[in-house]
């Protein structure tokens, strides 16, 4: 039985003081033992938020990571740094990173591999554009992205991987994939995981849905057999995030 994972992605919001104030406001209501809850916060807020969450089961995650441990990479943060900070999760390959910062399938894979090497759980984002869906290329896009992302990942490390299906047309738009669309895509991803790692391991890997998840649609989405939680954007930055975390319980 896969444990539900709810990951909030704050994106470029909340400086440290405001981040701590917000966490103090919601931490008791999102401290749900039945689910894994993660707040993926800006780098500068990682330690303050981590400190604020002490005594709860809520964990922190970073929003990106480089694929080298050190070197001349001005402005980057390495997995070794996150490992030393005891940050357990990191988002890899978010569509905003792919579209606005030239992330590629290759660099997504390198980041995921390096994150796993340091014991981090990479939340690997995949998803199609509206144009690609309209051209009935969703499965082709997902197959390519998942195949590249999982390249060279050993089966014994695969269970630590999380896949987040985020249709680009539903991110920050207020438009959500229908429950059927979300489940169909996540079920297809599950078949790709079976092809790559076998059924036993594939059934242990969590697949999240992301894209305008709100308290109104979360319970229905989370009730689907191949959706193991959500990667939640805007709804994770307001107090009603606890309603998403508790949806369907």
GROMACS .gro file of C-alpha atoms in nm:
model
  249
    1UNK     CA    1   0.000   0.000   0.000
    2UNK     CA    2   0.156   0.328  -0.112
    3UNK     CA    3   0.140   0.608   0.145
    4UNK     CA    4  -0.016   0.927   0.010
    5UNK     CA    5   0.230   1.214  -0.046
    6UNK     CA    6   0.118   1.578  -0.052
    7UNK     CA    7   0.397   1.815  -0.158
    8UNK     CA    8   0.349   2.190  -0.156
    9UNK     CA    9   0.553   2.384  -0.410
   10UNK     CA   10   0.580   2.744  -0.294
   11UNK     CA   11   0.778   2.847  -0.605
   12UNK     CA   12   0.935   3.196  -0.564
   13UNK     CA   13   0.716   3.301  -0.271
   14UNK     CA   14   0.775   3.368   0.100
   15UNK     CA   15   1.103   3.515   0.225
   16UNK     CA   16   1.227   3.347   0.548
   17UNK     CA   17   1.033   3.557   0.802
   18UNK     CA   18   0.704   3.529   0.615
   19UNK     CA   19   0.770   3.159   0.552
   20UNK     CA   20   0.813   3.087   0.922
   21UNK     CA   21   0.505   3.290   1.009
   22UNK     CA   22   0.300   3.092   0.758
   23UNK     CA   23   0.437   2.758   0.879
   24UNK     CA   24   0.356   2.846   1.239
   25UNK     CA   25   0.001   2.915   1.123
   26UNK     CA   26  -0.056   2.583   0.944
   27UNK     CA   27   0.186   2.324   1.083
   28UNK     CA   28  -0.048   2.173   1.340
   29UNK     CA   29  -0.327   2.130   1.086
   30UNK     CA   30  -0.104   1.966   0.822
   31UNK     CA   31   0.075   1.734   1.065
   32UNK     CA   32  -0.115   1.426   0.945
   33UNK     CA   33   0.046   1.094   1.032
   34UNK     CA   34  -0.157   0.905   0.771
   35UNK     CA   35   0.015   1.099   0.492
   36UNK     CA   36   0.361   1.224   0.403
   37UNK     CA   37   0.351   1.603   0.381
   38UNK     CA   38   0.636   1.804   0.232
   39UNK     CA   39   0.684   2.179   0.188
   40UNK     CA   40   0.914   2.259  -0.107
   41UNK     CA   41   1.032   2.607  -0.026
   42UNK     CA   42   1.284   2.860  -0.166
   43UNK     CA   43   1.647   2.785  -0.081
   44UNK     CA   44   1.675   3.081   0.158
   45UNK     CA   45   1.380   2.950   0.360
   46UNK     CA   46   1.488   2.586   0.386
   47UNK     CA   47   1.660   2.602   0.724
   48UNK     CA   48   1.414   2.843   0.889
   49UNK     CA   49   1.119   2.633   0.774
   50UNK     CA   50   1.294   2.311   0.876
   51UNK     CA   51   1.350   2.457   1.223
   52UNK     CA   52   0.989   2.574   1.245
   53UNK     CA   53   0.865   2.224   1.162
   54UNK     CA   54   1.057   2.049   1.441
   55UNK     CA   55   0.831   1.826   1.644
   56UNK     CA   56   0.600   1.757   1.350
   57UNK     CA   57   0.603   1.490   1.080
   58UNK     CA   58   0.603   1.752   0.804
   59UNK     CA   59   0.923   1.756   0.598
   60UNK     CA   60   1.093   2.009   0.370
   61UNK     CA   61   1.202   1.987   0.010
   62UNK     CA   62   1.403   2.201  -0.230
   63UNK     CA   63   1.267   2.316  -0.564
   64UNK     CA   64   1.571   2.229  -0.775
   65UNK     CA   65   1.922   2.090  -0.746
   66UNK     CA   66   2.236   2.085  -0.959
   67UNK     CA   67   2.385   1.763  -1.091
   68UNK     CA   68   2.737   1.823  -0.955
   69UNK     CA   69   2.849   1.811  -0.592
   70UNK     CA   70   3.065   2.123  -0.619
   71UNK     CA   71   3.250   2.340  -0.867
   72UNK     CA   72   3.230   2.663  -1.066
   73UNK     CA   73   2.852   2.681  -1.094
   74UNK     CA   74   2.767   3.025  -0.965
   75UNK     CA   75   2.425   3.048  -0.807
   76UNK     CA   76   2.360   2.672  -0.800
   77UNK     CA   77   2.290   2.445  -0.504
   78UNK     CA   78   2.434   2.093  -0.498
   79UNK     CA   79   2.277   1.771  -0.369
   80UNK     CA   80   2.568   1.742  -0.126
   81UNK     CA   81   2.460   2.072   0.029
   82UNK     CA   82   2.099   1.959   0.061
   83UNK     CA   83   2.217   1.626   0.204
   84UNK     CA   84   2.421   1.804   0.473
   85UNK     CA   85   2.116   2.015   0.559
   86UNK     CA   86   1.912   1.693   0.589
   87UNK     CA   87   1.663   1.806   0.325
   88UNK     CA   88   1.497   1.480   0.213
   89UNK     CA   89   1.306   1.584  -0.101
   90UNK     CA   90   1.380   1.786  -0.414
   91UNK     CA   91   1.170   1.875  -0.718
   92UNK     CA   92   1.340   1.791  -1.046
   93UNK     CA   93   1.238   1.896  -1.396
   94UNK     CA   94   0.939   2.115  -1.316
   95UNK     CA   95   0.788   2.249  -1.639
   96UNK     CA   96   0.876   2.605  -1.537
   97UNK     CA   97   1.241   2.497  -1.513
   98UNK     CA   98   1.218   2.323  -1.849
   99UNK     CA   99   1.046   2.615  -2.025
  100UNK     CA  100   1.212   2.916  -1.863
  101UNK     CA  101   1.556   2.788  -1.761
  102UNK     CA  102   1.648   2.550  -2.044
  103UNK     CA  103   1.615   2.228  -1.846
  104UNK     CA  104   1.628   1.927  -2.074
  105UNK     CA  105   1.540   1.560  -2.039
  106UNK     CA  106   1.913   1.494  -2.008
  107UNK     CA  107   1.975   1.740  -1.725
  108UNK     CA  108   1.661   1.621  -1.546
  109UNK     CA  109   1.805   1.271  -1.548
  110UNK     CA  110   2.146   1.391  -1.425
  111UNK     CA  111   1.983   1.580  -1.138
  112UNK     CA  112   1.770   1.281  -1.042
  113UNK     CA  113   2.070   1.046  -1.046
  114UNK     CA  114   2.280   1.279  -0.831
  115UNK     CA  115   1.995   1.339  -0.589
  116UNK     CA  116   1.953   0.964  -0.541
  117UNK     CA  117   2.327   0.922  -0.490
  118UNK     CA  118   2.296   1.151  -0.187
  119UNK     CA  119   1.985   0.980  -0.053
  120UNK     CA  120   1.742   1.251  -0.161
  121UNK     CA  121   1.396   1.168  -0.296
  122UNK     CA  122   1.361   1.333  -0.638
  123UNK     CA  123   1.010   1.440  -0.735
  124UNK     CA  124   1.046   1.414  -1.112
  125UNK     CA  125   0.795   1.625  -1.307
  126UNK     CA  126   0.658   1.521  -1.644
  127UNK     CA  127   0.369   1.649  -1.852
  128UNK     CA  128   0.247   1.763  -2.191
  129UNK     CA  129   0.144   2.098  -2.337
  130UNK     CA  130  -0.209   2.174  -2.453
  131UNK     CA  131  -0.089   2.154  -2.815
  132UNK     CA  132   0.060   1.810  -2.757
  133UNK     CA  133  -0.258   1.685  -2.591
  134UNK     CA  134  -0.466   1.827  -2.875
  135UNK     CA  135  -0.248   1.636  -3.121
  136UNK     CA  136  -0.305   1.319  -2.914
  137UNK     CA  137   0.066   1.300  -2.827
  138UNK     CA  138   0.030   1.284  -2.448
  139UNK     CA  139   0.151   0.925  -2.420
  140UNK     CA  140   0.440   0.986  -2.659
  141UNK     CA  141   0.555   1.285  -2.454
  142UNK     CA  142   0.522   1.100  -2.124
  143UNK     CA  143   0.704   0.795  -2.257
  144UNK     CA  144   0.998   1.007  -2.373
  145UNK     CA  145   1.018   1.214  -2.053
  146UNK     CA  146   0.987   0.916  -1.818
  147UNK     CA  147   1.234   0.706  -2.018
  148UNK     CA  148   1.500   0.978  -2.009
  149UNK     CA  149   1.435   1.067  -1.644
  150UNK     CA  150   1.482   0.709  -1.524
  151UNK     CA  151   1.784   0.626  -1.739
  152UNK     CA  152   2.055   0.448  -1.536
  153UNK     CA  153   1.852   0.456  -1.215
  154UNK     CA  154   1.909   0.120  -1.049
  155UNK     CA  155   1.608  -0.084  -0.936
  156UNK     CA  156   1.724  -0.079  -0.573
  157UNK     CA  157   1.699   0.300  -0.574
  158UNK     CA  158   1.382   0.329  -0.779
  159UNK     CA  159   1.145   0.309  -0.483
  160UNK     CA  160   1.281   0.642  -0.362
  161UNK     CA  161   1.172   0.812  -0.685
  162UNK     CA  162   0.844   1.007  -0.704
  163UNK     CA  163   0.688   1.092  -1.041
  164UNK     CA  164   0.466   1.400  -1.064
  165UNK     CA  165   0.235   1.418  -1.363
  166UNK     CA  166   0.174   1.788  -1.428
  167UNK     CA  167  -0.002   1.871  -1.754
  168UNK     CA  168   0.152   2.205  -1.844
  169UNK     CA  169  -0.184   2.344  -1.955
  170UNK     CA  170  -0.318   2.301  -1.601
  171UNK     CA  171  -0.033   2.461  -1.404
  172UNK     CA  172  -0.134   2.793  -1.252
  173UNK     CA  173  -0.417   2.834  -1.499
  174UNK     CA  174  -0.707   2.737  -1.278
  175UNK     CA  175  -0.786   2.462  -1.528
  176UNK     CA  176  -0.757   2.113  -1.385
  177UNK     CA  177  -0.735   1.792  -1.578
  178UNK     CA  178  -1.052   1.593  -1.533
  179UNK     CA  179  -1.025   1.306  -1.289
  180UNK     CA  180  -1.035   1.064  -1.581
  181UNK     CA  181  -0.758   1.250  -1.768
  182UNK     CA  182  -0.537   1.260  -1.459
  183UNK     CA  183  -0.593   0.893  -1.375
  184UNK     CA  184  -0.541   0.781  -1.735
  185UNK     CA  185  -0.206   0.962  -1.753
  186UNK     CA  186  -0.090   0.834  -1.415
  187UNK     CA  187  -0.199   0.479  -1.504
  188UNK     CA  188   0.002   0.505  -1.827
  189UNK     CA  189   0.305   0.623  -1.628
  190UNK     CA  190   0.258   0.318  -1.405
  191UNK     CA  191   0.281   0.093  -1.712
  192UNK     CA  192   0.607   0.265  -1.806
  193UNK     CA  193   0.741   0.197  -1.456
  194UNK     CA  194   0.644  -0.169  -1.494
  195UNK     CA  195   0.832  -0.184  -1.824
  196UNK     CA  196   1.137  -0.025  -1.665
  197UNK     CA  197   1.152  -0.189  -1.322
  198UNK     CA  198   0.899  -0.473  -1.316
  199UNK     CA  199   0.558  -0.487  -1.151
  200UNK     CA  200   0.673  -0.530  -0.789
  201UNK     CA  201   0.888  -0.217  -0.783
  202UNK     CA  202   0.650  -0.018  -1.004
  203UNK     CA  203   0.369  -0.073  -0.754
  204UNK     CA  204   0.582   0.087  -0.481
  205UNK     CA  205   0.666   0.409  -0.670
  206UNK     CA  206   0.438   0.702  -0.594
  207UNK     CA  207   0.283   0.902  -0.876
  208UNK     CA  208   0.144   1.246  -0.795
  209UNK     CA  209  -0.090   1.472  -0.987
  210UNK     CA  210  -0.013   1.843  -1.009
  211UNK     CA  211  -0.198   2.122  -1.184
  212UNK     CA  212  -0.444   2.355  -1.011
  213UNK     CA  213  -0.510   2.113  -0.723
  214UNK     CA  214  -0.751   2.275  -0.474
  215UNK     CA  215  -0.957   2.171  -0.171
  216UNK     CA  216  -1.254   2.131  -0.407
  217UNK     CA  217  -1.100   1.873  -0.641
  218UNK     CA  218  -0.832   1.707  -0.424
  219UNK     CA  219  -1.046   1.431  -0.270
  220UNK     CA  220  -1.171   1.306  -0.606
  221UNK     CA  221  -0.822   1.315  -0.757
  222UNK     CA  222  -0.666   1.137  -0.459
  223UNK     CA  223  -0.927   0.861  -0.472
  224UNK     CA  224  -0.794   0.730  -0.802
  225UNK     CA  225  -0.596   0.404  -0.793
  226UNK     CA  226  -0.284   0.541  -0.963
  227UNK     CA  227  -0.277   0.889  -0.806
  228UNK     CA  228  -0.080   0.878  -0.483
  229UNK     CA  229  -0.112   1.243  -0.382
  230UNK     CA  230  -0.043   1.584  -0.526
  231UNK     CA  231   0.225   1.835  -0.612
  232UNK     CA  232   0.036   2.146  -0.509
  233UNK     CA  233   0.129   2.497  -0.623
  234UNK     CA  234  -0.074   2.805  -0.534
  235UNK     CA  235  -0.305   2.618  -0.296
  236UNK     CA  236  -0.004   2.533  -0.076
  237UNK     CA  237   0.061   2.900  -0.001
  238UNK     CA  238  -0.271   2.972   0.169
  239UNK     CA  239  -0.409   2.848   0.503
  240UNK     CA  240  -0.662   2.615   0.340
  241UNK     CA  241  -0.371   2.395   0.227
  242UNK     CA  242  -0.467   2.175   0.521
  243UNK     CA  243  -0.792   2.092   0.340
  244UNK     CA  244  -0.588   1.954   0.049
  245UNK     CA  245  -0.366   1.757   0.286
  246UNK     CA  246  -0.670   1.601   0.456
  247UNK     CA  247  -0.876   1.553   0.138
  248UNK     CA  248  -1.037   1.211   0.124
  249UNK     CA  249  -0.941   1.102   0.476
   0.00000   0.00000   0.00000
